[in-house]
CSV table of C-alpha atoms in Angstrom, one decimal:
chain,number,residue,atom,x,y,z
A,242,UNK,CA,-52.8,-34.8,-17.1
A,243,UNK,CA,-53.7,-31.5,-15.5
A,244,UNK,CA,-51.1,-32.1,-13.1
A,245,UNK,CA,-48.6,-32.6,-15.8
A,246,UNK,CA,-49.3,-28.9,-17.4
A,247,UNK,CA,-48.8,-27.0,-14.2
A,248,UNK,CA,-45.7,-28.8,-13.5
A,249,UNK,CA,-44.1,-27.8,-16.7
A,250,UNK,CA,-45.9,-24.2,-17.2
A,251,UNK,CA,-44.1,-24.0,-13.4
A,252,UNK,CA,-40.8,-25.0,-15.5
A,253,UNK,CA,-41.2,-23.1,-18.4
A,254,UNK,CA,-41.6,-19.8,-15.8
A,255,UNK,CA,-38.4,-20.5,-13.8
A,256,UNK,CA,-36.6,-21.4,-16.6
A,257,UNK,CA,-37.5,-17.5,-18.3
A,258,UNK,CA,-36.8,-15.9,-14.5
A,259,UNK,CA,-33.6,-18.1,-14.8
A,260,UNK,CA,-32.7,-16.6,-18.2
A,261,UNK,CA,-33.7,-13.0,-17.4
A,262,UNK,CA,-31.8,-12.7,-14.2
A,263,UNK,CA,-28.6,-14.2,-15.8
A,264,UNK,CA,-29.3,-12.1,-19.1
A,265,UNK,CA,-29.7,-8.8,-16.2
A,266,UNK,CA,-26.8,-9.9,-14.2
A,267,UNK,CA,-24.2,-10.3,-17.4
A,268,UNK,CA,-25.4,-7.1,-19.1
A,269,UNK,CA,-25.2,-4.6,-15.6
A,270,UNK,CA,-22.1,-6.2,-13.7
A,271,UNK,CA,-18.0,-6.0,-14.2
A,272,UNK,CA,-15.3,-7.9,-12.7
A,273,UNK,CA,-13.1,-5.6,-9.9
A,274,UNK,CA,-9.7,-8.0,-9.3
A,275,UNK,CA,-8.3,-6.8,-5.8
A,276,UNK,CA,-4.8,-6.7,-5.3
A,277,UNK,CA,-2.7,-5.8,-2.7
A,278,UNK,CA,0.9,-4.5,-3.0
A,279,UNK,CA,3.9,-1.6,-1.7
A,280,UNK,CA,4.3,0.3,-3.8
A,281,UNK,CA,7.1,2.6,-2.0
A,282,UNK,CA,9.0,0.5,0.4
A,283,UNK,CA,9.5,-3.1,0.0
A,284,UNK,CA,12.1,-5.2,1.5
A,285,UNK,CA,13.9,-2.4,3.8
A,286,UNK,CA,14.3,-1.4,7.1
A,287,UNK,CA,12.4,1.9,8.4
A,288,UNK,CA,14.4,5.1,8.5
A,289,UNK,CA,14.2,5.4,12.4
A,290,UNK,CA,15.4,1.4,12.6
A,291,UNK,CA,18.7,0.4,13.8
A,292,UNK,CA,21.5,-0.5,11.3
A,293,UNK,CA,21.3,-4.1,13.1
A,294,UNK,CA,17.6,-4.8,12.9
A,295,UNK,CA,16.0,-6.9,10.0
A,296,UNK,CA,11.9,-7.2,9.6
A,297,UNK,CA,10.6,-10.2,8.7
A,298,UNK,CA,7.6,-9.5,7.7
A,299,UNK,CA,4.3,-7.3,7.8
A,300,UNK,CA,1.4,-9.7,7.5
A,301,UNK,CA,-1.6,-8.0,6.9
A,302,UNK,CA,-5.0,-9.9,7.2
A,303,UNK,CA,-7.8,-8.0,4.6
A,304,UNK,CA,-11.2,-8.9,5.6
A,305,UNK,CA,-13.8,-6.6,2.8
A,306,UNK,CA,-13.9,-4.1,1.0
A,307,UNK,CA,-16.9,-1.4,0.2
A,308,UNK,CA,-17.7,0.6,-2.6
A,309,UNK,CA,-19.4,3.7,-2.4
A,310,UNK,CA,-21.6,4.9,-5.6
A,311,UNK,CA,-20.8,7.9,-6.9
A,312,UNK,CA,-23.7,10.4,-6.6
A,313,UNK,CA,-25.1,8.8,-3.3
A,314,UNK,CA,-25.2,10.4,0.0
A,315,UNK,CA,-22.4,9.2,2.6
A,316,UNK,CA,-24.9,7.4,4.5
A,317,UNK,CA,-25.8,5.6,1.5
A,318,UNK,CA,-24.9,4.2,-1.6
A,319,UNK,CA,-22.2,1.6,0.2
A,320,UNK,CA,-22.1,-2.1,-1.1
A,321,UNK,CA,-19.9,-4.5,0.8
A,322,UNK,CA,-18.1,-7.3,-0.6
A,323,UNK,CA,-16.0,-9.7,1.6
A,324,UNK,CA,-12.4,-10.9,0.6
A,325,UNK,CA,-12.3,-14.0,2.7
A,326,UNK,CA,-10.0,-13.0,5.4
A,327,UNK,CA,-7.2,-13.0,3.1
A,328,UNK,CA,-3.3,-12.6,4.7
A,329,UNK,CA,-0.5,-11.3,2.9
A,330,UNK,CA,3.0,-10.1,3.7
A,331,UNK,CA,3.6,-6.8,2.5
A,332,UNK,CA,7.3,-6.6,2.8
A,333,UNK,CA,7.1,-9.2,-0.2
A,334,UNK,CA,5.2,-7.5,-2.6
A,335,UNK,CA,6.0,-4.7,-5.4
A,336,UNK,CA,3.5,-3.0,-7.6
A,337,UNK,CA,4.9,-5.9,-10.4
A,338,UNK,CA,4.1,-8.8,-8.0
A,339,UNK,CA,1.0,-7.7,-6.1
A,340,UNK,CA,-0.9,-10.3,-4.1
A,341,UNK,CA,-4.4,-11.3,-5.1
A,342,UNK,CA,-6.9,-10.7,-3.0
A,343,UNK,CA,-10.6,-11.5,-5.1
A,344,UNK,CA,-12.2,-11.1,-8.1
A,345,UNK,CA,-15.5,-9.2,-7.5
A,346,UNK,CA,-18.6,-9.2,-9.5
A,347,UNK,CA,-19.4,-5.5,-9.1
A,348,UNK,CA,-22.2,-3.5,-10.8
A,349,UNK,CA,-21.4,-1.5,-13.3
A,350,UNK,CA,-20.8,2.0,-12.8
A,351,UNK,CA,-18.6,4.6,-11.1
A,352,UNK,CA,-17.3,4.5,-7.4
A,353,UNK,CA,-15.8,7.6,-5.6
A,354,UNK,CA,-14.8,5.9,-2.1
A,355,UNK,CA,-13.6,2.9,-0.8
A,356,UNK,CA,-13.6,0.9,2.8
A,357,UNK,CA,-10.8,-0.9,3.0
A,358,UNK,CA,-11.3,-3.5,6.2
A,359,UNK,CA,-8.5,-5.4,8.1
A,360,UNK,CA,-8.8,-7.6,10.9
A,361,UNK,CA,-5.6,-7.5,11.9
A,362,UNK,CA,-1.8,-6.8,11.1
A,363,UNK,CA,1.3,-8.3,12.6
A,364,UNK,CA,5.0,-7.8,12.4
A,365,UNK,CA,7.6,-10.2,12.4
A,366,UNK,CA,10.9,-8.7,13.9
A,367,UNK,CA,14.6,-9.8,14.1
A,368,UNK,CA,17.1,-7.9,16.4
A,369,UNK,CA,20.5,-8.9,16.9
A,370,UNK,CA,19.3,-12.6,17.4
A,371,UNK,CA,15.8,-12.2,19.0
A,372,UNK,CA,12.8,-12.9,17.3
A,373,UNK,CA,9.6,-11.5,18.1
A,374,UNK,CA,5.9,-11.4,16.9
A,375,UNK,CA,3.8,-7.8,17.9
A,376,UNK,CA,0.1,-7.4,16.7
A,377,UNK,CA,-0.5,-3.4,16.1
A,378,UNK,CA,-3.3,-1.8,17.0
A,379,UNK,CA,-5.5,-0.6,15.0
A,380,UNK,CA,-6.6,3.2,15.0
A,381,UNK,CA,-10.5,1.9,12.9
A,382,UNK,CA,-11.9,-1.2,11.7
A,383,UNK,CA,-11.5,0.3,7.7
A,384,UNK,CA,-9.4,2.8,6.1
A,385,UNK,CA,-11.5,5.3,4.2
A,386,UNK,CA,-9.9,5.9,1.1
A,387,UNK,CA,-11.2,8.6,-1.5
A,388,UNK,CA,-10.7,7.1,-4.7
A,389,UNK,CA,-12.6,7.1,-8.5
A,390,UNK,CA,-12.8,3.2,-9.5
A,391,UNK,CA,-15.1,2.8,-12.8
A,392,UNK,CA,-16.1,-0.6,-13.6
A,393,UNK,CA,-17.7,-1.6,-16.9
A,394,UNK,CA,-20.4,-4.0,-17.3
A,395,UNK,CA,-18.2,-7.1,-19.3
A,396,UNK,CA,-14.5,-6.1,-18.3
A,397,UNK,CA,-12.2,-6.5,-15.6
A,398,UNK,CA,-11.1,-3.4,-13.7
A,399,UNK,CA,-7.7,-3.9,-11.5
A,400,UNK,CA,-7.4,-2.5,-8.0
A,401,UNK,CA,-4.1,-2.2,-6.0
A,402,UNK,CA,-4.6,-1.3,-2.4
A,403,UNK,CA,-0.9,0.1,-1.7
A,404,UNK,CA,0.0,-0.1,2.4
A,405,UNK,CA,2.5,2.2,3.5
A,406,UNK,CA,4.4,0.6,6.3
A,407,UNK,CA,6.9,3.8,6.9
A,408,UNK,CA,7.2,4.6,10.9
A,409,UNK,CA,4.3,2.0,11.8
A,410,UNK,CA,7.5,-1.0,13.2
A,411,UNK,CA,8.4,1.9,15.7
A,412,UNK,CA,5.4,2.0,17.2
A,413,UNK,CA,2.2,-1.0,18.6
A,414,UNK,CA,-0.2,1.3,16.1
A,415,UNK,CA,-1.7,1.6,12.7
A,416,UNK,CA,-2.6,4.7,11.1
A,417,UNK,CA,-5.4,3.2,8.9
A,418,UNK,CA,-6.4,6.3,7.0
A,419,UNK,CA,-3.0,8.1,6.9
A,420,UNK,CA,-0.9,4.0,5.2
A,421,UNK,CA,-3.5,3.1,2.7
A,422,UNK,CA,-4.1,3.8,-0.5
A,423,UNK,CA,-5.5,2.9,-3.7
A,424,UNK,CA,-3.0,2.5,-7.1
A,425,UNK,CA,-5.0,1.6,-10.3
């Protein structure tokens, strides 16, 4: 019988830890829906392209993004969040068809600078009749991009990271600071 009361006092105590963290969790946390999109070029050749060349695509491959609190030092204040290796190809998307990249359970509050990692991006290219695949190099492992994102504790906040492809086919590199930025 003695047994019996410690095993449900034992419940009765995870079960109000249980309640409190979800009650704490719902009440201090917002949704952040990551999208990807280009916003200024999409579906075109670059300037410095030959009148004959076509680009098949620009696949870019998003690994995480993190958010920096506003307020906190540079060193600190960072919270990462990982987007599942997630591929997209830019030269398909618009600001009105963005690609989805993860819904984020964030804490609430205000954000004045995001990472913005990729593992990789390749590019698809057609020349009078040859097809070829180039990975670019890239110049970091994240674009820093100095940006305000609020999120509210019980609402969704939308996030479009816009890449900038212009001059990049010309080249094997990837200017990660100077071809993303943040639309919201």
């Amino acid at each position: 019988m003695k047994g019996g009361k410690i095993i449900a006092a034992i419940i009765v105590i995870v079960m109000i830890a249980g309640i409190g963290y979800y009650g704490y969790h719902y009440e201090t946390t917002g949704k952040l829906n990551v999208n990807a999109a280009d916003i200024e070029l999409s579906n075109v050749t670059t300037p410095d392209a030959s009148p004959d060349a076509s680009h098949g695509g620009l696949y870019v491959t998003f690994s995480a993004i993190a958010l920096h609190s506003k307020g906190a030092s540079n060193s600190t204040g960072w919270t990462n969040y990982s987007l599942h290796d997630k591929t997209v190809n830019v030269f398909d998307l618009s600001a009105s068809n963005a690609s989805f990249l993860s819904n984020l359970s964030v804490h609430a509050g205000t954000y004045n600078m995001v990472k913005i990692y990729i593992k990789s991006i390749s590019v698809n290219i057609s020349i009078l009749g040859f097809t070829g695949n180039t990975t670019l190099t890239l110049s970091a492992p994240f674009a820093l991009v100095i940006h305000t994102v609020t999120v509210s504790a019980h609402s969704t906040t939308s996030m479009i990271i816009d890449i900038n492809e212009g001059g990049i086919v010309s080249s094997s590199h990837f200017d990660m600071s100077g071809n993303i930025n943040i639309i919201s």
